[in-house]
Coordinates of C-alpha atoms and ligand atoms in Angstrom, one line a residue:
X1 CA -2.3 -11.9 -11.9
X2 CA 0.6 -14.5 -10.7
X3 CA 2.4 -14.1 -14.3
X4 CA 2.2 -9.7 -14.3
X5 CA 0.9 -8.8 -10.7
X6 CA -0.9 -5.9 -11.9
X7 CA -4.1 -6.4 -14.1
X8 CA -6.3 -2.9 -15.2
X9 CA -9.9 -3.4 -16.6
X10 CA -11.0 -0.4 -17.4
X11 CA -14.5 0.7 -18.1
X12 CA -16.3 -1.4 -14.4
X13 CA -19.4 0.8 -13.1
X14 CA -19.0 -0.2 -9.6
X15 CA -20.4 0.9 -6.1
X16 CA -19.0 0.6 -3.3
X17 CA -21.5 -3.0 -2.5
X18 CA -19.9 -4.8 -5.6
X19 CA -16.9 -3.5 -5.0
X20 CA -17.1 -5.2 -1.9
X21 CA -18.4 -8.1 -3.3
X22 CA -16.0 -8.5 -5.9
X23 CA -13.3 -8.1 -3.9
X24 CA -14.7 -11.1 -1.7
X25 CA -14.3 -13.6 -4.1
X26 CA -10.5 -13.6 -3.3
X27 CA -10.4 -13.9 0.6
X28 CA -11.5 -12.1 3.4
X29 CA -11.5 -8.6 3.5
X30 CA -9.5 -5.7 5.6
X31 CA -11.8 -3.3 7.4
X32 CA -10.4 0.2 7.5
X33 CA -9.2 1.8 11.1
X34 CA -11.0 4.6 12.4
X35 CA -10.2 8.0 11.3
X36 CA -9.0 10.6 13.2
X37 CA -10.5 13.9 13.2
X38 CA -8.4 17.1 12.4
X39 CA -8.0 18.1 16.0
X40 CA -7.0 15.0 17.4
X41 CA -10.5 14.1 19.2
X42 CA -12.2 11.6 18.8
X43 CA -13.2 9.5 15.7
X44 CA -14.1 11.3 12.7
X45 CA -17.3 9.8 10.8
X46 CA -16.6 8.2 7.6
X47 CA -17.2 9.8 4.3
X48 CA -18.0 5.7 3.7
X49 CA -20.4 3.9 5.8
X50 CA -18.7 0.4 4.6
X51 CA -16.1 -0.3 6.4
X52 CA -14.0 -2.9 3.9
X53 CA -13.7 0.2 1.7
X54 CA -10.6 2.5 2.4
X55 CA -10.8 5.6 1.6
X56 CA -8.3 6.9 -0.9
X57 CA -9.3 10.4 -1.3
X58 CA -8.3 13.8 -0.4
X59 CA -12.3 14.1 0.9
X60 CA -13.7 15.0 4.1
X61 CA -16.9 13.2 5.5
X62 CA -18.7 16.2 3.9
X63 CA -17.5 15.5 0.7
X64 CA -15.4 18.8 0.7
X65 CA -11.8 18.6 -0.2
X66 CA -9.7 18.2 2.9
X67 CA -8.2 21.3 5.2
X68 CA -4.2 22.1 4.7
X69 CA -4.0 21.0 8.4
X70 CA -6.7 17.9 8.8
X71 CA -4.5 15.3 9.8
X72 CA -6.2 13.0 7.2
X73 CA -3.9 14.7 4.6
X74 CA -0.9 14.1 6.4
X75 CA -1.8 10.4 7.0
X76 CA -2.7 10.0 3.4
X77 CA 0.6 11.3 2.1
X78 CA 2.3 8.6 3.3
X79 CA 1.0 6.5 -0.4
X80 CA 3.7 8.7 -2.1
X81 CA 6.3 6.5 -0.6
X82 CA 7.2 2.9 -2.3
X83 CA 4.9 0.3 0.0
X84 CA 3.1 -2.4 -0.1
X85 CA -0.3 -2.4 1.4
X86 CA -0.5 -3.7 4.9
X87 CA 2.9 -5.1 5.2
X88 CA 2.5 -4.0 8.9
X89 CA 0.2 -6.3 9.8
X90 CA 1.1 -10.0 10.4
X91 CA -1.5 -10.8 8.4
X92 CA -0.6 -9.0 5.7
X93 CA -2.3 -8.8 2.0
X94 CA -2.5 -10.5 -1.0
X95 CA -4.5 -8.5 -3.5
X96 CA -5.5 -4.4 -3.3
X97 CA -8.1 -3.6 -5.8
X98 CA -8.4 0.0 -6.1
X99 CA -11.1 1.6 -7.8
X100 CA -11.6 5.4 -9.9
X101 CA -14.5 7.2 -9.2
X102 CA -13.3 10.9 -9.3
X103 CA -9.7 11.2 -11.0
X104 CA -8.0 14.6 -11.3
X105 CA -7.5 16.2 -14.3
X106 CA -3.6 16.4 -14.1
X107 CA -1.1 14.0 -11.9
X108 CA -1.8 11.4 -8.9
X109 CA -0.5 8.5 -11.5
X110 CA 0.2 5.2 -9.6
X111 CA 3.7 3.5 -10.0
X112 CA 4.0 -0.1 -9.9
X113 CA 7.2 -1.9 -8.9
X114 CA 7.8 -6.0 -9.7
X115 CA 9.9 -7.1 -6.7
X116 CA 10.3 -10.4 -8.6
X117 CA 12.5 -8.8 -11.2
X118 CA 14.2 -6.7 -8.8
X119 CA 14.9 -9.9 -7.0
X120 CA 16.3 -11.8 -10.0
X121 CA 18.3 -8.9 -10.7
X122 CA 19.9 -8.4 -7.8
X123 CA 23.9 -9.5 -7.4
X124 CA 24.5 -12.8 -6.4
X125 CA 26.3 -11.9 -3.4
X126 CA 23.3 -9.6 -2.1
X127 CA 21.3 -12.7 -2.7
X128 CA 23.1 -14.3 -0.1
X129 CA 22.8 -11.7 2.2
X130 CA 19.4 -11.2 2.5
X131 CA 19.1 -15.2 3.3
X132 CA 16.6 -15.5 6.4
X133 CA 16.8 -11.9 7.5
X134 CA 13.8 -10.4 8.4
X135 CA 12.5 -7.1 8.7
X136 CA 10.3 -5.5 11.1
X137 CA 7.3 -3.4 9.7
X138 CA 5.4 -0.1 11.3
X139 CA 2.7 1.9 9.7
X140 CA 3.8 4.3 11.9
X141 CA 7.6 4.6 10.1
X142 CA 6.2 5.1 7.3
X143 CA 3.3 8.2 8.6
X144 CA 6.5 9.7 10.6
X145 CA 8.0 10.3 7.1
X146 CA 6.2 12.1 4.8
X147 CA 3.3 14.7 6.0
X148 CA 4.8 13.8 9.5
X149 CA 1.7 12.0 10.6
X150 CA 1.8 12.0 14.8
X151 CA 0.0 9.4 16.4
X152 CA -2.1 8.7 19.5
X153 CA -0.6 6.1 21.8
X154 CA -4.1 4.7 21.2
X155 CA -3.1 4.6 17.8
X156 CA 0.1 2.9 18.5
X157 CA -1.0 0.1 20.4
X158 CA -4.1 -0.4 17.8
X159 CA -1.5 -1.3 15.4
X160 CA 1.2 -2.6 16.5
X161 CA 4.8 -3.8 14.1
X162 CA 5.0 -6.7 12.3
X163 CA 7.7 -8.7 11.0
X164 CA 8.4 -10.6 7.7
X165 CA 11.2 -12.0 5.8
X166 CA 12.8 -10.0 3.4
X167 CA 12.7 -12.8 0.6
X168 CA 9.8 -14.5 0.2
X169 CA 8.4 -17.4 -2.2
X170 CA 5.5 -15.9 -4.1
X171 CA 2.9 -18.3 -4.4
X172 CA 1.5 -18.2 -7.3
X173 CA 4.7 -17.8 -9.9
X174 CA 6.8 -19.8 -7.5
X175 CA 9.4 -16.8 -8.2
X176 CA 10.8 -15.0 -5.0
X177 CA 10.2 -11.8 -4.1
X178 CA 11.7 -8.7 -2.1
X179 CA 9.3 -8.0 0.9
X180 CA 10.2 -4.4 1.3
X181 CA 8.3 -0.9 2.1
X182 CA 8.5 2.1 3.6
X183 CA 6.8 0.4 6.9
X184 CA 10.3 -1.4 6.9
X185 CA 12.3 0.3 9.9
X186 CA 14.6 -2.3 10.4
X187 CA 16.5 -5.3 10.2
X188 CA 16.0 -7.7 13.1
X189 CA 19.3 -8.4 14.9
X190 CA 21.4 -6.0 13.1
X191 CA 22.0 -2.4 14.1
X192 CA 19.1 0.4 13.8
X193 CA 21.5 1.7 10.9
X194 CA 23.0 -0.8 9.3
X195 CA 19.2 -2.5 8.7
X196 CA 17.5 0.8 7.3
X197 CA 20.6 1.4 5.1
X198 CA 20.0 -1.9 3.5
X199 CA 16.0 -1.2 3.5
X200 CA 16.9 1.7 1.6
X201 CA 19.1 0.4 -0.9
X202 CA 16.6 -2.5 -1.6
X203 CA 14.0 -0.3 -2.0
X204 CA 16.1 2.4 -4.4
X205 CA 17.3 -0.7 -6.5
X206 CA 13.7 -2.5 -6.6
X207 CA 12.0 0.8 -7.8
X208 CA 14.5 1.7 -11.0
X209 CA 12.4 2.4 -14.4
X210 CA 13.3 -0.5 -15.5
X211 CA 10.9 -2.5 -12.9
X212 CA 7.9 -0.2 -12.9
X213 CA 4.9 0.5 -14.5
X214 CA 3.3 4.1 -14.3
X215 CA -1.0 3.8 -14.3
X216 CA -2.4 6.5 -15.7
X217 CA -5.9 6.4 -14.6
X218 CA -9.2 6.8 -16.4
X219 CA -12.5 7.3 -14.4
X220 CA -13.9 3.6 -13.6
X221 CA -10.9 2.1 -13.8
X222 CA -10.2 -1.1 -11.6
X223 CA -7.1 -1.8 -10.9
X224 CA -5.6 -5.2 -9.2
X225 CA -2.4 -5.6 -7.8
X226 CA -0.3 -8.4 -6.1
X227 CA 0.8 -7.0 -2.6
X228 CA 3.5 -10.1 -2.3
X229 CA 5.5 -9.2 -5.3
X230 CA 4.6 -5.5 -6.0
X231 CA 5.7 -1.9 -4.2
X232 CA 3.4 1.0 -5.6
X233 CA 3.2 4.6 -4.8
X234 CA 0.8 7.7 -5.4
X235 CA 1.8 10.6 -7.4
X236 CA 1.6 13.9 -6.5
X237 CA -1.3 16.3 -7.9
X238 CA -3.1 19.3 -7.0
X239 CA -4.8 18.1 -3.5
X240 CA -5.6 21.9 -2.8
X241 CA -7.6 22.6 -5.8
X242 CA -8.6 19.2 -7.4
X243 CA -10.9 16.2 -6.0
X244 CA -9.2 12.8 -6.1
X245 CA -12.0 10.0 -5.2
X246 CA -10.3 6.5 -5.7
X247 CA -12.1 3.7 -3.5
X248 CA -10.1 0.7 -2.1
X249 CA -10.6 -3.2 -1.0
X250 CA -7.9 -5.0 0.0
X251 CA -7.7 -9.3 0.5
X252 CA -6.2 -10.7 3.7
X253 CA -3.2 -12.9 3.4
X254 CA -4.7 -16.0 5.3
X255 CA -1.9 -18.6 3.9
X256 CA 1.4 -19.1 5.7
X257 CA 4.3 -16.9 5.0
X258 CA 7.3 -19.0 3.2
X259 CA 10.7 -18.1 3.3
X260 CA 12.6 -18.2 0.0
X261 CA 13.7 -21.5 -0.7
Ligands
OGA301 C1 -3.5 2.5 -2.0 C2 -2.5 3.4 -2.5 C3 -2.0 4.8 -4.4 C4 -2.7 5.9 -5.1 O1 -4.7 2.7 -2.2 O2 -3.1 1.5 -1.3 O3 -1.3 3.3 -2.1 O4 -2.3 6.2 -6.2 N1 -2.9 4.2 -3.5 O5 -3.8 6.3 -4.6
MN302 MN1 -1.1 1.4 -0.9

C-alpha cells in the first residue's frame, strides 16, 4: 500500500460484518451521515443497518433502483468528480476499502490518480508555489457541482469545511503528495478566483493518463486505496436500467497532518 496506494484482491466473499471487521484492523472507522429522503423530510432508513458501511449504490432502502429525482442520486453523482474521500473532514482518511457485491454489466469503472507522481512532476517553480498554502475543503462544493445536490442548513452545519495543506508528507513512502479534490473551494488568503483556478489546474495536471489507473471491476472484488496520495472517481454507467451495489469502509486519519518538508 505505501509503495502503489492502490491494492485489488479479487475473489474476497465478504459481508458487510467482515467487511467491517477487516476494515478495523487499520484504524477507527467512519460512520456514514444520515440520508436524506427524496422529498427532503426527514431521514430516510438505510438500505444498511451498519452504519461504518457507506452505501455506494444507486439502491433505495427497498432494494429498488433509485427514482430520477430521489435526491440520493444527485448526492451520489458527486463520485464522478476527482476526490479523495473525506478530505472535508479535519479528520480526514487514510484508507477506503470499497467492496463489489452487484457490478453492472457495462461502465461505472473507477479511476485512480497517484498525487505522488503528479507531485514530482510538477515544475519546479509550481513547487514553490504551493509551499504552505492551504486549501479549504466542503463536501458541499463538491454536491453543488454535479447532480446539483441542495442541502439543508441542518446539513450544512452537520458538516462543516475543513482545511488542509495542499502538499503534504505521505507517511508511509515519505514522498509528498498533492492534497487536492473536488471538496477544494479555495485557497486560504488568496482571492475566491485566483485559489480555485489553481485547484483546478492541480487537479487537471494530477489526473493526466499518465498518473491513473482505470479498475475494472469483477463481482467480490476488494479494492484498497490510500486517500493521502490518491484522487479516484466513478464512471458513468446505466443508473436507470442497471443495479450497481458496491459497499464501502473507510479508516480515520487519527495521526497529525505534516506539511511537506
Ligand atoms: C467511493 C467512491 C467510486 C466508485 O466509494 O468513495 O468514490 O466507483 N466510489 O463507486
Ligand atoms: Mn470516494
Amino acid at each position: 500500500m505505501d509503495q502503489y496506494a492502490v491494492t485489488v484482491l479479487p475473489d474476497q466473499r465478504l459481508d458487510d460484518e467482515k467487511q467491517i471487521a477487516f476494515a478495523g484492523l487499520y484504524g477507527p472507522l467512519e460512520v456514514a451521515p444520515p440520508v436524506r429522503s427524496q422529498d427532503g423530510g426527514p431521514a430516510a432508513s438505510r438500505r444498511i443497518r451498519h452504519r461504518e458501511i457507506f452505501d455506494v449504490s444507486n439502491l433505495d432502502e427497498q432494494g429498488n433502483i433509485l427514482d430520477l429525482s430521489d435526491q440520493r442520486r444527485a448526492y451520489s453523482q458527486g463520485n464522478q468528480l476527482w476526490h479523495t474521500d473525506s478530505s472535508f473532514r479535519q479528520k480526514s482518511a487514510t484508507w477506503s476499502m470499497l467492496h463489489a457485491r452487484i457490478i453492472p454489466p457495462d461502465g461505472g469503472d473507477t479511476d485512480f490518480a497517484d498525487t505522488r507522481a503528479a507531485y514530482d512532476a510538477l515544475p519546479e517553480a509550481t513547487k514553490l508555489k504551493l509551499e504552505g498554502l492551504i486549501a479549504e475543503h466542503s463536501i458541499w462544493h463538491s454536491r453543488a457541482q454535479l447532480g446539483g445536490y441542495t442541502p439543508t442548513e441542518e446539513e450544512r452545519k452537520a458538516r462543516p469545511p475543513a482545511r488542509h495543506p495542499v502538499v503534504r508528507r505521505h507517511p508511509g513512502s515519505g514522498r509528498n503528495a498533492l492534497y487536492i479534490a473536488s471538496h477544494a473551494s479555495h485557497i486560504i488568503g488568496w482571492s475566491v478566483e485566483e485559489g480555485r483556478a489553481l485547484l483546478e489546474e492541480l487537479l487537471a495536471f494530477a489526473t493526466q493518463p499518465r498518473f491513473v489507473y482505470t479498475h475494472k471491476w469483477r463481482p467480490s472484488d476488494l479494492v484498497i486505496w490510500d486517500n493521502r496520495c490518491t484522487l479516484h472517481r466513478a464512471t458513468p454507467f446505466e443508473s436507470r436500467a442497471q443495479i450497481r451495489d458496491m459497499r464501502r469502509t473507510t479508516v480515520i486519519d487519527t495521526r497529525v497532518e505534516t506539511m511537506a518538508s
